Coordinates of C-alpha atoms and ligand atoms in Angstrom, one line a residue:
X18 CA 17.4 12.3 7.1
X19 CA 17.2 16.0 8.0
X20 CA 19.9 17.8 10.0
X21 CA 17.3 19.6 12.2
X22 CA 17.6 19.4 15.9
X23 CA 15.9 16.1 16.9
X24 CA 14.3 17.8 20.0
X25 CA 12.6 20.5 17.8
X26 CA 8.9 20.3 17.6
X27 CA 9.1 21.6 14.1
X28 CA 9.9 18.3 12.5
X29 CA 7.7 15.4 11.5
X30 CA 6.6 13.3 14.6
X31 CA 8.6 10.1 15.2
X32 CA 7.5 7.3 12.9
X33 CA 6.1 9.6 10.2
X34 CA 7.8 11.1 7.2
X35 CA 7.4 13.6 4.4
X36 CA 7.6 12.4 0.8
X37 CA 9.1 15.1 -1.3
X38 CA 9.8 15.5 -5.0
X39 CA 11.4 13.8 -6.9
X40 CA 10.8 10.7 -4.5
X41 CA 7.1 11.5 -4.6
X42 CA 7.1 10.9 -8.4
X43 CA 7.4 7.2 -7.6
X44 CA 4.4 7.5 -5.3
X45 CA 2.4 9.0 -8.2
X46 CA 3.4 6.1 -10.4
X47 CA 2.8 3.5 -7.7
X48 CA -0.7 4.8 -7.0
X49 CA -1.5 5.4 -10.7
X50 CA -0.4 1.9 -11.6
X51 CA -2.7 0.5 -8.9
X52 CA -5.6 2.8 -10.0
X53 CA -5.3 1.6 -13.5
X54 CA -5.2 -2.1 -12.6
X55 CA -8.1 -1.7 -10.2
X56 CA -10.2 0.0 -12.9
X57 CA -9.4 -2.9 -15.3
X58 CA -10.8 -5.3 -12.7
X59 CA -13.9 -3.2 -12.3
X60 CA -13.2 -1.7 -8.8
X61 CA -14.2 1.8 -7.9
X62 CA -12.4 4.2 -5.6
X63 CA -13.7 4.9 -2.1
X64 CA -12.5 7.9 -0.2
X65 CA -13.0 7.5 3.6
X66 CA -12.6 9.6 6.7
X67 CA -9.2 9.4 8.5
X68 CA -11.0 8.9 11.8
X69 CA -14.0 6.8 12.8
X70 CA -15.9 6.1 16.0
X71 CA -13.7 3.9 18.1
X72 CA -16.4 1.1 18.0
X73 CA -15.7 0.6 14.3
X74 CA -12.4 -1.0 15.1
X75 CA -13.4 -3.0 18.2
X76 CA -14.4 -6.0 16.1
X77 CA -11.2 -5.8 14.2
X78 CA -9.3 -7.1 17.1
X79 CA -10.0 -7.0 20.8
X80 CA -7.2 -9.6 21.0
X81 CA -4.8 -7.8 18.7
X82 CA -2.0 -5.3 19.4
X83 CA -3.2 -3.0 16.6
X84 CA -6.4 -2.3 18.5
X85 CA -5.4 -2.9 22.1
X86 CA -2.0 -1.2 22.2
X87 CA -1.4 0.8 19.0
X88 CA -4.5 2.7 18.2
X89 CA -4.5 6.5 18.3
X90 CA -7.6 7.4 20.2
X91 CA -9.0 10.8 20.8
X92 CA -12.0 12.5 22.3
X93 CA -13.3 15.4 20.3
X94 CA -14.7 18.7 21.6
X95 CA -18.2 17.1 21.5
X96 CA -17.0 14.2 23.7
X97 CA -17.1 11.7 20.9
X98 CA -14.6 8.8 21.2
X99 CA -12.8 8.6 17.9
X100 CA -9.8 6.7 16.5
X101 CA -7.4 7.4 13.7
X102 CA -7.9 4.6 11.3
X103 CA -5.4 1.8 12.1
X104 CA -6.5 -0.2 9.0
X105 CA -8.9 0.1 6.0
X106 CA -11.2 -2.9 6.1
X107 CA -13.4 -1.9 9.0
X108 CA -14.1 1.6 7.6
X109 CA -15.0 0.0 4.2
X110 CA -17.4 -2.4 5.9
X111 CA -18.8 0.5 8.0
X112 CA -19.4 2.4 4.7
X113 CA -21.0 -0.7 3.2
X114 CA -23.4 -1.1 6.1
X115 CA -24.2 2.6 6.1
X116 CA -24.9 3.1 2.4
X117 CA -26.0 -0.4 1.4
X118 CA -24.6 -0.4 -2.2
X119 CA -25.8 -3.2 -4.5
X120 CA -23.5 -6.2 -4.0
X121 CA -21.1 -7.3 -5.2
X122 CA -19.4 -4.1 -4.2
X123 CA -15.9 -4.0 -5.6
X124 CA -13.8 -1.0 -4.3
X125 CA -10.3 0.1 -3.8
X126 CA -8.6 2.8 -1.7
X127 CA -5.4 4.6 -1.0
X128 CA -5.3 5.8 2.6
X129 CA -3.0 6.5 5.5
X130 CA -3.2 4.2 8.6
X131 CA -2.0 5.0 12.1
X132 CA -0.4 2.5 14.5
X133 CA 1.6 3.3 17.6
X134 CA 4.4 0.9 16.7
X135 CA 8.1 0.9 17.4
X136 CA 9.4 2.7 14.3
X137 CA 12.1 1.1 12.2
X138 CA 12.8 0.7 8.5
X139 CA 9.5 -0.5 6.9
X140 CA 7.5 0.1 10.1
X141 CA 6.0 3.5 10.7
X142 CA 3.4 5.1 12.9
X143 CA 1.7 6.5 9.8
X144 CA 1.9 4.2 6.8
X145 CA -0.1 4.2 3.5
X146 CA -2.0 1.3 2.1
X147 CA -3.4 0.6 -1.3
X148 CA -6.3 -1.8 -0.7
X149 CA -9.1 -3.5 -2.5
X150 CA -12.2 -5.1 -1.0
X151 CA -15.2 -7.0 -2.4
X152 CA -18.4 -7.3 -0.4
X153 CA -21.3 -9.5 -1.1
X154 CA -19.8 -12.5 -2.8
X155 CA -18.4 -15.7 -1.3
X156 CA -17.6 -17.4 -4.6
X157 CA -13.9 -18.7 -4.4
X158 CA -13.5 -17.1 -7.9
X159 CA -13.6 -13.8 -6.0
X160 CA -10.8 -14.8 -3.7
X161 CA -8.8 -15.7 -6.9
X162 CA -9.7 -12.4 -8.5
X163 CA -8.6 -10.4 -5.5
X164 CA -5.3 -12.2 -5.2
X165 CA -4.7 -11.8 -8.9
X166 CA -5.3 -8.1 -8.6
X167 CA -2.5 -7.8 -6.0
X168 CA -0.3 -10.3 -7.7
X169 CA -0.6 -8.4 -11.0
X170 CA 0.2 -5.1 -9.4
X171 CA 3.5 -6.3 -8.0
X172 CA 4.3 -7.6 -11.5
X173 CA 3.3 -4.2 -13.1
X174 CA 5.8 -2.6 -10.8
X175 CA 8.5 -4.9 -12.0
X176 CA 8.9 -6.8 -8.7
X177 CA 9.9 -10.4 -9.1
X178 CA 11.1 -11.7 -5.7
X179 CA 7.6 -11.8 -4.2
X180 CA 6.2 -15.0 -2.7
X181 CA 2.5 -15.5 -2.2
X182 CA 1.6 -17.4 1.0
X183 CA -2.0 -18.7 1.4
X184 CA -3.9 -20.3 4.3
X185 CA -7.4 -20.9 5.4
X186 CA -8.8 -19.9 8.8
X187 CA -11.9 -22.0 8.3
X188 CA -15.3 -21.1 9.6
X189 CA -15.7 -19.7 13.2
X190 CA -16.8 -23.2 14.2
X191 CA -13.8 -24.9 12.6
X192 CA -11.6 -22.4 14.4
X193 CA -13.2 -23.0 17.8
X194 CA -12.7 -26.7 17.4
X195 CA -9.2 -26.3 16.3
X196 CA -8.3 -23.9 19.1
X197 CA -9.4 -26.6 21.6
X198 CA -7.1 -29.1 19.9
X199 CA -4.2 -26.6 19.7
X200 CA -4.6 -25.5 23.3
X201 CA -4.5 -29.0 24.6
X202 CA -1.3 -29.5 22.6
X203 CA 0.3 -26.3 23.8
X204 CA -0.6 -26.9 27.5
X205 CA 1.3 -30.2 27.2
X206 CA 4.5 -28.2 26.6
X207 CA 3.9 -25.2 28.9
X208 CA 5.7 -26.7 31.9
X209 CA 8.9 -26.9 30.0
X210 CA 8.5 -23.6 28.1
X211 CA 7.7 -21.3 31.0
X212 CA 5.1 -18.7 32.1
X213 CA 5.2 -16.4 29.0
X214 CA 4.5 -19.4 26.8
X215 CA 1.7 -20.5 29.1
X216 CA 0.0 -17.1 29.2
X217 CA 0.1 -16.7 25.4
X218 CA -1.1 -20.3 24.9
X219 CA -4.2 -19.4 27.1
X220 CA -4.8 -15.9 25.7
X221 CA -3.9 -16.0 22.0
X222 CA -3.1 -19.6 21.1
X223 CA -3.4 -18.8 17.3
X224 CA -1.0 -15.9 17.5
X225 CA 1.5 -18.1 19.3
X226 CA 2.0 -20.0 16.1
X227 CA 3.5 -16.8 14.7
X228 CA 5.9 -16.3 17.7
X229 CA 9.6 -15.8 16.8
X230 CA 11.1 -17.1 20.1
X231 CA 13.8 -19.6 19.1
X232 CA 13.3 -22.0 22.0
X233 CA 9.6 -22.5 21.1
X234 CA 10.1 -23.3 17.4
X235 CA 10.2 -27.1 17.6
X236 CA 6.9 -27.1 19.6
X237 CA 5.4 -24.6 17.2
X238 CA 6.5 -26.5 14.1
X239 CA 5.0 -29.8 15.4
X240 CA 1.7 -28.1 16.4
X241 CA -1.5 -29.4 14.9
X242 CA -2.5 -27.4 11.9
X243 CA -5.8 -25.6 11.3
X244 CA -6.0 -26.7 7.6
X245 CA -6.2 -30.3 8.9
X246 CA -9.3 -29.3 11.0
X247 CA -11.3 -27.5 8.3
X248 CA -15.0 -28.5 7.9
X249 CA -16.1 -29.7 4.4
X250 CA -17.3 -26.2 3.3
X251 CA -14.1 -24.4 4.2
X252 CA -11.9 -27.2 2.8
X253 CA -13.8 -27.2 -0.5
X254 CA -13.6 -23.5 -0.8
X255 CA -9.9 -23.5 -0.1
X256 CA -9.3 -26.2 -2.7
X257 CA -11.2 -24.2 -5.3
X258 CA -9.1 -21.1 -4.5
X259 CA -5.9 -23.1 -5.0
X260 CA -7.2 -24.5 -8.3
X261 CA -8.2 -21.1 -9.5
X262 CA -4.7 -19.7 -8.7
X263 CA -3.1 -22.6 -10.5
X264 CA -5.4 -21.9 -13.6
X265 CA -4.1 -18.3 -13.7
X266 CA -0.5 -19.5 -13.3
X267 CA -0.1 -17.7 -10.0
X268 CA 2.3 -19.7 -7.9
X269 CA 1.8 -19.8 -4.1
X270 CA 3.0 -21.6 -1.0
X271 CA 0.6 -23.2 1.5
X272 CA 1.4 -21.5 4.9
X273 CA -0.5 -23.3 7.6
X274 CA 1.1 -21.1 10.3
X275 CA 0.2 -17.8 8.6
X276 CA -1.7 -15.9 11.2
X277 CA -2.9 -12.5 10.2
X278 CA -3.1 -9.8 12.8
X279 CA -6.9 -9.2 13.0
X280 CA -9.8 -11.1 14.6
X281 CA -12.2 -10.7 11.6
X282 CA -10.6 -13.2 9.3
X283 CA -12.4 -16.4 8.2
X284 CA -11.6 -18.8 5.4
X285 CA -8.9 -17.7 2.9
X286 CA -6.0 -15.6 4.2
X287 CA -2.9 -14.6 2.3
X288 CA 0.2 -12.6 2.4
X289 CA 2.8 -11.4 -0.1
X290 CA 6.4 -11.6 1.2
X291 CA 9.3 -9.7 -0.5
X292 CA 12.5 -11.7 -0.2
X293 CA 14.6 -8.6 -0.6
X294 CA 13.3 -7.2 2.7
X295 CA 14.3 -8.1 6.3
X296 CA 12.2 -11.0 7.5
X297 CA 10.5 -8.9 10.2
X298 CA 9.1 -6.5 7.7
X299 CA 8.9 -8.5 4.5
X300 CA 5.1 -8.5 4.3
X301 CA 4.4 -6.1 1.4
X302 CA 0.7 -6.9 1.4
X303 CA -1.8 -9.2 3.0
X304 CA -5.5 -9.9 3.4
X305 CA -8.2 -12.4 3.5
X306 CA -11.9 -13.1 4.0
X307 CA -14.0 -11.6 6.7
X308 CA -17.4 -13.2 6.1
X309 CA -18.9 -12.2 9.5
X310 CA -17.8 -8.6 9.8
X311 CA -20.7 -6.8 8.1
X312 CA -23.2 -8.6 10.3
X313 CA -21.2 -7.9 13.4
X314 CA -21.4 -4.2 12.5
X315 CA -25.2 -4.4 12.3
X316 CA -25.5 -5.0 8.6
X317 CA -27.0 -7.9 6.6
X318 CA -25.0 -11.1 6.4
X319 CA -22.4 -10.2 3.8
X320 CA -19.3 -12.1 3.0
X321 CA -16.2 -10.0 2.2
X322 CA -12.6 -10.3 1.1
X323 CA -9.8 -7.9 0.4
X324 CA -6.2 -6.9 1.0
X325 CA -3.9 -4.0 1.9
X326 CA -0.6 -3.3 0.4
X327 CA 1.9 -1.1 2.3
X328 CA 3.1 1.6 -0.1
X329 CA 6.3 2.4 1.8
X330 CA 7.3 -1.3 1.9
X331 CA 6.5 -1.8 -1.7
X332 CA 8.9 1.1 -2.6
X333 CA 11.6 -0.4 -0.4
X334 CA 11.2 -3.6 -2.3
X335 CA 11.3 -1.7 -5.6
X336 CA 14.6 -0.1 -4.4
X337 CA 16.0 -3.6 -3.6
X338 CA 15.1 -4.9 -7.0
X339 CA 16.1 -1.6 -8.8
X340 CA 12.7 -1.2 -10.3
X341 CA 10.3 1.9 -10.4
X342 CA 13.4 4.1 -10.1
X343 CA 13.2 7.9 -10.4
X344 CA 14.8 8.7 -13.7
X345 CA 14.2 10.2 -17.1
X346 CA 13.3 13.9 -17.5
X347 CA 10.7 15.3 -15.2
X348 CA 9.9 18.1 -17.6
X349 CA 9.6 18.2 -21.4
X350 CA 10.7 21.8 -21.7
X351 CA 12.1 24.6 -19.7
X352 CA 11.5 28.1 -21.0
X353 CA 14.6 30.4 -20.9
X354 CA 13.4 34.0 -21.1
X355 CA 15.9 36.5 -22.7
X356 CA 13.1 38.9 -23.9
X357 CA 11.8 40.0 -20.5
X358 CA 8.7 41.4 -22.2
X359 CA 6.1 39.1 -20.7
X360 CA 5.8 37.0 -23.8
X361 CA 7.5 34.0 -22.1
X362 CA 4.6 33.3 -19.8
X363 CA 2.2 33.4 -22.8
X364 CA 4.4 31.0 -24.6
X365 CA 4.9 28.7 -21.6
X366 CA 1.1 28.6 -21.0
X367 CA 0.6 27.5 -24.6
X368 CA 3.1 24.7 -24.1
X369 CA 1.3 23.5 -21.0
X370 CA -2.1 23.7 -22.6
X371 CA -0.8 21.6 -25.4
X372 CA -0.1 18.8 -23.0
X373 CA 3.6 19.3 -22.4
X374 CA 5.2 19.4 -18.9
X375 CA 7.0 22.7 -18.9
X376 CA 8.3 25.2 -16.4
X377 CA 10.4 28.4 -16.1
X378 CA 12.6 30.3 -13.7
X379 CA 11.4 33.5 -11.9
X380 CA 12.7 36.9 -11.1
X381 CA 14.4 38.0 -14.4
X382 CA 17.6 36.0 -13.8
X383 CA 20.6 35.7 -16.1
X384 CA 20.8 33.2 -19.0
X385 CA 23.3 31.1 -17.1
X386 CA 21.2 31.1 -13.9
X387 CA 18.1 30.1 -15.8
X388 CA 20.0 27.2 -17.5
X389 CA 21.1 26.0 -14.2
X390 CA 17.6 25.9 -12.9
X391 CA 16.6 24.0 -16.1
X392 CA 19.2 21.4 -15.4
X393 CA 18.2 21.0 -11.8
X394 CA 14.5 20.7 -12.8
X395 CA 15.6 17.7 -15.0
X396 CA 14.1 19.1 -18.2
X397 CA 14.7 17.3 -21.5
X398 CA 14.9 20.6 -23.5
X399 CA 15.6 24.2 -22.9
X400 CA 13.5 26.4 -25.1
X401 CA 15.4 29.7 -25.4
X402 CA 13.4 32.8 -26.2
X403 CA 16.2 35.0 -27.6
X404 CA 16.1 38.4 -29.3
X405 CA 17.9 37.3 -32.5
X406 CA 15.6 34.3 -33.0
X407 CA 12.5 36.3 -32.1
X408 CA 13.2 38.6 -35.1
X409 CA 12.5 35.5 -37.4
X410 CA 9.7 34.3 -35.2
X411 CA 11.9 31.4 -34.1
X412 CA 13.1 29.9 -30.8
X413 CA 16.3 28.0 -30.0
X414 CA 15.8 24.5 -28.6
X415 CA 18.6 22.9 -26.7
X416 CA 18.8 19.2 -25.9
X417 CA 20.0 19.3 -22.2
X418 CA 21.6 15.8 -22.4
X419 CA 23.6 16.2 -25.6
X420 CA 23.9 20.0 -25.7
X421 CA 22.8 20.0 -29.4
X422 CA 20.9 23.1 -30.3
X423 CA 18.7 24.1 -33.3
X424 CA 16.2 26.7 -34.3
X425 CA 12.5 25.9 -34.6
X426 CA 9.6 28.2 -35.7
X427 CA 7.9 29.4 -32.5
X428 CA 4.4 28.1 -33.5
X429 CA 5.8 24.7 -34.3
X430 CA 7.8 24.1 -31.1
X431 CA 5.0 22.5 -29.1
X432 CA 4.4 19.9 -31.9
X433 CA 8.2 19.4 -32.3
X434 CA 8.6 18.7 -28.5
X435 CA 5.7 16.3 -28.4
X436 CA 7.1 14.4 -31.3
X437 CA 10.5 14.1 -29.5
X438 CA 8.8 12.9 -26.4
X439 CA 6.9 10.2 -28.1
X440 CA 10.1 9.2 -29.9
X441 CA 12.1 9.0 -26.7
X442 CA 9.5 7.0 -24.7
Ligands
LIG509 P1 -2.0 -5.6 7.5 O1 -1.4 -6.9 7.2 O2 -2.0 -5.1 8.9 O3 -3.5 -5.8 7.0 O4 -1.4 -4.4 6.6 C1 -1.3 -4.6 5.2 C2 0.0 -4.1 4.8 O5 0.3 -2.8 5.2 C3 1.2 -5.0 5.3 O6 1.4 -6.1 4.6 C4 2.3 -4.0 5.2 O7 2.8 -4.0 3.9 C5 1.7 -2.7 5.5 N1 1.9 -2.2 6.9 C6 1.2 -2.6 8.0 N2 1.7 -2.0 9.1 C7 2.7 -1.2 8.7 C8 3.5 -0.2 9.3 N3 3.5 0.0 10.6 N4 4.5 0.4 8.6 C9 4.5 0.2 7.2 N5 3.7 -0.6 6.6 C10 2.8 -1.3 7.3 C11 -4.5 -4.8 7.0 O8 -4.3 -3.7 7.4 C12 -5.8 -5.3 6.5 N6 -6.8 -4.2 6.6 C13 -5.7 -5.9 5.1 C14 -7.0 -6.4 4.6 C15 -7.8 -5.8 3.7 N7 -7.5 -7.6 4.9 C16 -8.7 -7.7 4.3 N8 -8.9 -6.6 3.6

């Protein structure tokens, strides 16, 4: 938290945050770990605009808060109605429809999303998602692959207390039939449970299943379940997905009341819950199928599935499980210049070119002041360019953890440091 005056305009807007070093080192690792895993699964990176035409998001959810109440909309100087992206799936499908890549199109992204939510820990107005989407394949094996990608990522990060919840939303027909059954059931309880319940039962019966109001829970718990009303196709698909997950040893819980926040979902849906987080913000990732969305955006019928993982929430979960911590040296070497003849920058540049992480202080400061900066920079070694050593073409190398110091010939120091780094890894 900064001490700046909360009324000042020169601070990040409410619900947003800066990520500074060394905290941002964890972001680098979180993103690189995902990039590596996505590449191993054959997914390519997509870089998308931060804003889109407002219409791109309309199919995402006319009945959802994210679109109705939380979207950042703007009109540009050319009178175009635009929206800051509240989520990544619709822009990916828009890009698919626009560019028509050969299916199956397997892609991933890292992107900020904007939602005018009430900020609290783990809930922000700008949050970042790592996501993956596959367009053009409805094989249940794809559902399993996509879930395995996310599941493996949490494991790569060292997270253990993560539960996978899965559900099926069925086909649009299955859902229509089920909503009739559900509404009939809910209406039967509306007299007792009041107007708010009645309104929600009429307007968003599915979302009502996710309501947190205590007095409603026994009715919600006994409500008919969508998975009992699936048609043959959706049921068989869902069974195959479960078998595929079992074959990969990925444990999951069936969550018949899991309702995801967008209108586009069909068939398989899933969420990853981190037990270390507060229940209200414990979703560290979620996704599902959206087999109609491409067609609804004017493209050819193209099934799709994917997920989004909230980077900030994943890092909170990593904190709670004490994994992916900042630690270890940030630099291999810090050059301490006692010569003042310009040779230090040549020497430093050579260290960097040889693959070492190396830095220096500026402004001709004293030995002591430079050593202080080296410590603060979390360097493993100080490489001291001193006059006495220079006469024998040597440098002094000091281990900043143990204080041990020795002399190394100048031209060997890069190799020497690299060897130490390998050794200490
Ligand atoms: P979502 O469930 O809205 O899905 O968001 C995905 C993840 O982003 C959540 O599980 C959570 O970790 C994180 N998240 C969402 N809102 C916030 C927030 N306000 N602050 C911090 N983190 C947040 C989607 O966005 C879909 N596009 C996922 C998807 C991809 N479905 C199919 N493909």
